[in-house]
Amino acid sequence: GAVVSQHPSRVICKSGTSVKIECRSLDFQATTMFWYRQFPKQSLMLMATSNEGSKATYEQGVEKDKFLINHASLTLSTLTVTSAHPEDSSFYICSARDTGTGGYYGYTFGSGTRLTVV
Amino acid sequence: KNQVEQSPQSLIILEGKNCTLQCNYTVSPFSNLRWYKQDTGRGPVSLTIMTFSENTKSNGRYTATLDADTKQSSLHITASQLSDSASYICVVSEGAAGNKLTFGGGTRVLVKP
């Protein structure tokens, strides 16, 4: 089955620094990947859609200059949290879309990254 | 506005017992409905995917049902195990291509010995 690897699983950084999170589709090519943010005891909130070879599409209210997304290849998308602040501390999850079967797309999620900004 | 509502928000069950989780949606046009299991601190893992024409689909001890007329789905867990403790998320895909997902708030299940 489709596998998505997300790295790192946990990161602690100082306020004001930047953090990069990688999302890789290991056994399939993904022209489209997604980045989500999840707060405790809440469901996933879509931040942006990452498109290979083009600019990401951000959801309303998400700062594109703070959350930089790069999707330079068919198997890798990165999310960089720039000038991180404590309020950016959260659980970030990526998802990659494959061609799926049965006439609908398959969505495989990474294992998530716990970001703590101190 | 397209919405996916799940109930209950949380439940506690004893190991070995069965339980049923509910999902009601207003997403239109409907493409498919997915159930995911999310362990604490991990990403969601797909359990089932159902299209308009499918009424039920099983994955081991998990059985999902779909009533597209009433826009309701359920996830039944049989003979629960401690490892079933997780959040279960109902996700509905919208549109002909099913490329827009609407997430439910999830149901947190705790299985106690």
JSON list of C-alpha atoms in Angstrom, two decimals, chain B:
[
{"chain": "B", "resi": 1, "resn": "LYS", "atom": "CA", "xyz": [-21.88, 24.99, 4.11]},
{"chain": "B", "resi": 2, "resn": "ASN", "atom": "CA", "xyz": [-20.58, 21.44, 3.79]},
{"chain": "B", "resi": 3, "resn": "GLN", "atom": "CA", "xyz": [-20.28, 19.82, 7.18]},
{"chain": "B", "resi": 4, "resn": "VAL", "atom": "CA", "xyz": [-19.48, 16.48, 8.74]},
{"chain": "B", "resi": 5, "resn": "GLU", "atom": "CA", "xyz": [-20.77, 15.86, 12.26]},
{"chain": "B", "resi": 6, "resn": "GLN", "atom": "CA", "xyz": [-19.66, 12.93, 14.36]},
{"chain": "B", "resi": 7, "resn": "SER", "atom": "CA", "xyz": [-21.15, 11.52, 17.51]},
{"chain": "B", "resi": 8, "resn": "PRO", "atom": "CA", "xyz": [-20.45, 10.85, 20.23]},
{"chain": "B", "resi": 9, "resn": "GLN", "atom": "CA", "xyz": [-17.43, 13.06, 20.81]},
{"chain": "B", "resi": 10, "resn": "SER", "atom": "CA", "xyz": [-15.97, 10.41, 23.04]},
{"chain": "B", "resi": 11, "resn": "LEU", "atom": "CA", "xyz": [-16.86, 7.08, 24.57]},
{"chain": "B", "resi": 12, "resn": "ILE", "atom": "CA", "xyz": [-15.44, 4.52, 26.93]},
{"chain": "B", "resi": 13, "resn": "ILE", "atom": "CA", "xyz": [-16.06, 0.83, 26.36]},
{"chain": "B", "resi": 14, "resn": "LEU", "atom": "CA", "xyz": [-14.88, -2.33, 28.00]},
{"chain": "B", "resi": 15, "resn": "GLU", "atom": "CA", "xyz": [-12.54, -4.64, 26.18]},
{"chain": "B", "resi": 16, "resn": "GLY", "atom": "CA", "xyz": [-14.43, -7.23, 24.18]},
{"chain": "B", "resi": 17, "resn": "LYS", "atom": "CA", "xyz": [-17.56, -5.13, 23.79]},
{"chain": "B", "resi": 18, "resn": "ASN", "atom": "CA", "xyz": [-18.91, -3.67, 20.58]},
{"chain": "B", "resi": 19, "resn": "CYS", "atom": "CA", "xyz": [-19.55, -0.03, 19.78]},
{"chain": "B", "resi": 20, "resn": "THR", "atom": "CA", "xyz": [-20.93, 2.09, 16.97]},
{"chain": "B", "resi": 21, "resn": "LEU", "atom": "CA", "xyz": [-19.83, 5.54, 15.92]},
{"chain": "B", "resi": 22, "resn": "GLN", "atom": "CA", "xyz": [-22.02, 7.88, 13.91]},
{"chain": "B", "resi": 23, "resn": "CYS", "atom": "CA", "xyz": [-21.30, 10.33, 11.11]},
{"chain": "B", "resi": 24, "resn": "ASN", "atom": "CA", "xyz": [-23.82, 12.68, 9.50]},
{"chain": "B", "resi": 25, "resn": "TYR", "atom": "CA", "xyz": [-22.87, 14.87, 6.59]},
{"chain": "B", "resi": 26, "resn": "THR", "atom": "CA", "xyz": [-24.27, 17.61, 4.42]},
{"chain": "B", "resi": 27, "resn": "VAL", "atom": "CA", "xyz": [-21.52, 17.52, 1.80]},
{"chain": "B", "resi": 28, "resn": "SER", "atom": "CA", "xyz": [-22.77, 17.93, -1.73]},
{"chain": "B", "resi": 29, "resn": "PRO", "atom": "CA", "xyz": [-22.09, 16.78, -4.33]},
{"chain": "B", "resi": 30, "resn": "PHE", "atom": "CA", "xyz": [-21.03, 13.61, -2.59]},
{"chain": "B", "resi": 31, "resn": "SER", "atom": "CA", "xyz": [-18.17, 11.53, -3.93]},
{"chain": "B", "resi": 32, "resn": "ASN", "atom": "CA", "xyz": [-17.14, 9.11, -1.22]},
{"chain": "B", "resi": 33, "resn": "LEU", "atom": "CA", "xyz": [-16.89, 8.69, 2.54]},
{"chain": "B", "resi": 34, "resn": "ARG", "atom": "CA", "xyz": [-13.83, 7.52, 4.42]},
{"chain": "B", "resi": 35, "resn": "TRP", "atom": "CA", "xyz": [-13.20, 6.40, 7.96]},
{"chain": "B", "resi": 36, "resn": "TYR", "atom": "CA", "xyz": [-9.77, 6.90, 9.43]},
{"chain": "B", "resi": 37, "resn": "LYS", "atom": "CA", "xyz": [-8.23, 5.74, 12.70]},
{"chain": "B", "resi": 38, "resn": "GLN", "atom": "CA", "xyz": [-5.80, 8.11, 14.37]},
{"chain": "B", "resi": 39, "resn": "ASP", "atom": "CA", "xyz": [-3.69, 6.93, 17.28]},
{"chain": "B", "resi": 40, "resn": "THR", "atom": "CA", "xyz": [-2.52, 9.63, 19.66]},
{"chain": "B", "resi": 41, "resn": "GLY", "atom": "CA", "xyz": [0.45, 11.49, 18.23]},
{"chain": "B", "resi": 42, "resn": "ARG", "atom": "CA", "xyz": [0.22, 9.73, 14.88]},
{"chain": "B", "resi": 43, "resn": "GLY", "atom": "CA", "xyz": [-1.25, 10.43, 11.48]},
{"chain": "B", "resi": 44, "resn": "PRO", "atom": "CA", "xyz": [-4.63, 9.02, 10.39]},
{"chain": "B", "resi": 45, "resn": "VAL", "atom": "CA", "xyz": [-4.73, 5.57, 8.84]},
{"chain": "B", "resi": 46, "resn": "SER", "atom": "CA", "xyz": [-7.45, 4.61, 6.38]},
{"chain": "B", "resi": 47, "resn": "LEU", "atom": "CA", "xyz": [-9.98, 2.01, 7.51]},
{"chain": "B", "resi": 48, "resn": "THR", "atom": "CA", "xyz": [-12.64, 2.09, 4.78]},
{"chain": "B", "resi": 49, "resn": "ILE", "atom": "CA", "xyz": [-13.70, 4.02, 1.72]},
{"chain": "B", "resi": 50, "resn": "MET", "atom": "CA", "xyz": [-17.27, 3.89, 0.40]},
{"chain": "B", "resi": 51, "resn": "THR", "atom": "CA", "xyz": [-18.81, 5.38, -2.67]},
{"chain": "B", "resi": 52, "resn": "PHE", "atom": "CA", "xyz": [-22.41, 6.27, -3.32]},
{"chain": "B", "resi": 53, "resn": "SER", "atom": "CA", "xyz": [-23.37, 2.76, -4.38]},
{"chain": "B", "resi": 54, "resn": "GLU", "atom": "CA", "xyz": [-21.81, 0.94, -1.43]},
{"chain": "B", "resi": 55, "resn": "ASN", "atom": "CA", "xyz": [-23.86, 0.25, 1.69]},
{"chain": "B", "resi": 56, "resn": "THR", "atom": "CA", "xyz": [-21.33, -1.56, 3.80]},
{"chain": "B", "resi": 57, "resn": "LYS", "atom": "CA", "xyz": [-17.64, -2.30, 3.87]},
{"chain": "B", "resi": 58, "resn": "SER", "atom": "CA", "xyz": [-15.56, -4.23, 6.36]},
{"chain": "B", "resi": 59, "resn": "ASN", "atom": "CA", "xyz": [-11.94, -4.16, 7.39]},
{"chain": "B", "resi": 60, "resn": "GLY", "atom": "CA", "xyz": [-11.33, -6.84, 9.96]},
{"chain": "B", "resi": 61, "resn": "ARG", "atom": "CA", "xyz": [-13.32, -5.97, 13.09]},
{"chain": "B", "resi": 62, "resn": "TYR", "atom": "CA", "xyz": [-14.33, -2.62, 11.62]},
{"chain": "B", "resi": 63, "resn": "THR", "atom": "CA", "xyz": [-17.53, -2.41, 9.58]},
{"chain": "B", "resi": 64, "resn": "ALA", "atom": "CA", "xyz": [-18.70, 0.82, 8.00]},
{"chain": "B", "resi": 65, "resn": "THR", "atom": "CA", "xyz": [-22.18, 1.46, 6.65]},
{"chain": "B", "resi": 66, "resn": "LEU", "atom": "CA", "xyz": [-23.41, 4.22, 4.41]},
{"chain": "B", "resi": 67, "resn": "ASP", "atom": "CA", "xyz": [-26.92, 5.49, 3.74]},
{"chain": "B", "resi": 68, "resn": "ALA", "atom": "CA", "xyz": [-26.51, 8.05, 0.97]},
{"chain": "B", "resi": 69, "resn": "ASP", "atom": "CA", "xyz": [-30.20, 8.94, 1.08]},
{"chain": "B", "resi": 70, "resn": "THR", "atom": "CA", "xyz": [-30.14, 10.05, 4.70]},
{"chain": "B", "resi": 71, "resn": "LYS", "atom": "CA", "xyz": [-26.46, 11.11, 4.46]},
{"chain": "B", "resi": 72, "resn": "GLN", "atom": "CA", "xyz": [-25.47, 9.01, 7.41]},
{"chain": "B", "resi": 73, "resn": "SER", "atom": "CA", "xyz": [-22.64, 6.60, 8.04]},
{"chain": "B", "resi": 74, "resn": "SER", "atom": "CA", "xyz": [-21.65, 4.45, 10.95]},
{"chain": "B", "resi": 75, "resn": "LEU", "atom": "CA", "xyz": [-18.53, 2.62, 12.01]},
{"chain": "B", "resi": 76, "resn": "HIS", "atom": "CA", "xyz": [-19.04, -0.51, 14.07]},
{"chain": "B", "resi": 77, "resn": "ILE", "atom": "CA", "xyz": [-16.19, -1.95, 16.09]},
{"chain": "B", "resi": 78, "resn": "THR", "atom": "CA", "xyz": [-16.65, -5.60, 17.03]},
{"chain": "B", "resi": 79, "resn": "ALA", "atom": "CA", "xyz": [-15.04, -7.27, 20.03]},
{"chain": "B", "resi": 80, "resn": "SER", "atom": "CA", "xyz": [-13.02, -4.21, 20.92]},
{"chain": "B", "resi": 81, "resn": "GLN", "atom": "CA", "xyz": [-9.37, -4.50, 21.86]},
{"chain": "B", "resi": 82, "resn": "LEU", "atom": "CA", "xyz": [-7.15, -2.16, 23.85]},
{"chain": "B", "resi": 83, "resn": "SER", "atom": "CA", "xyz": [-5.42, -1.21, 20.61]},
{"chain": "B", "resi": 84, "resn": "ASP", "atom": "CA", "xyz": [-8.70, 0.19, 19.32]},
{"chain": "B", "resi": 85, "resn": "SER", "atom": "CA", "xyz": [-8.25, 3.15, 21.66]},
{"chain": "B", "resi": 86, "resn": "ALA", "atom": "CA", "xyz": [-7.88, 6.03, 19.21]},
{"chain": "B", "resi": 87, "resn": "SER", "atom": "CA", "xyz": [-9.74, 8.82, 17.47]},
{"chain": "B", "resi": 88, "resn": "TYR", "atom": "CA", "xyz": [-11.92, 7.82, 14.55]},
{"chain": "B", "resi": 89, "resn": "ILE", "atom": "CA", "xyz": [-12.42, 10.44, 11.89]},
{"chain": "B", "resi": 90, "resn": "CYS", "atom": "CA", "xyz": [-15.12, 10.50, 9.24]},
{"chain": "B", "resi": 91, "resn": "VAL", "atom": "CA", "xyz": [-14.05, 12.27, 6.05]},
{"chain": "B", "resi": 92, "resn": "VAL", "atom": "CA", "xyz": [-16.34, 13.05, 3.12]},
{"chain": "B", "resi": 93, "resn": "SER", "atom": "CA", "xyz": [-15.05, 13.79, -0.36]},
{"chain": "B", "resi": 94, "resn": "GLU", "atom": "CA", "xyz": [-16.87, 16.37, -2.38]},
{"chain": "B", "resi": 95, "resn": "GLY", "atom": "CA", "xyz": [-17.30, 16.80, -6.08]},
{"chain": "B", "resi": 96, "resn": "ALA", "atom": "CA", "xyz": [-17.09, 14.62, -9.15]},
{"chain": "B", "resi": 97, "resn": "ALA", "atom": "CA", "xyz": [-13.37, 14.12, -8.70]},
{"chain": "B", "resi": 98, "resn": "GLY", "atom": "CA", "xyz": [-13.67, 13.79, -4.94]},
{"chain": "B", "resi": 99, "resn": "ASN", "atom": "CA", "xyz": [-10.72, 16.07, -4.50]},
{"chain": "B", "resi": 100, "resn": "LYS", "atom": "CA", "xyz": [-12.03, 18.20, -1.66]},
{"chain": "B", "resi": 101, "resn": "LEU", "atom": "CA", "xyz": [-12.17, 16.64, 1.79]},
{"chain": "B", "resi": 102, "resn": "THR", "atom": "CA", "xyz": [-14.36, 17.68, 4.68]},
{"chain": "B", "resi": 103, "resn": "PHE", "atom": "CA", "xyz": [-13.30, 16.30, 8.06]},
{"chain": "B", "resi": 104, "resn": "GLY", "atom": "CA", "xyz": [-15.52, 15.43, 10.96]},
{"chain": "B", "resi": 105, "resn": "GLY", "atom": "CA", "xyz": [-14.46, 16.36, 14.47]},
{"chain": "B", "resi": 106, "resn": "GLY", "atom": "CA", "xyz": [-13.69, 12.76, 15.33]},
{"chain": "B", "resi": 107, "resn": "THR", "atom": "CA", "xyz": [-14.81, 10.38, 18.06]},
{"chain": "B", "resi": 108, "resn": "ARG", "atom": "CA", "xyz": [-12.30, 9.51, 20.75]},
{"chain": "B", "resi": 109, "resn": "VAL", "atom": "CA", "xyz": [-12.64, 5.90, 21.83]},
{"chain": "B", "resi": 110, "resn": "LEU", "atom": "CA", "xyz": [-11.07, 4.55, 24.98]},
{"chain": "B", "resi": 111, "resn": "VAL", "atom": "CA", "xyz": [-11.11, 0.80, 25.50]},
{"chain": "B", "resi": 112, "resn": "LYS", "atom": "CA", "xyz": [-10.62, -0.25, 29.10]},
{"chain": "B", "resi": 113, "resn": "PRO", "atom": "CA", "xyz": [-9.61, -3.72, 30.29]}
]
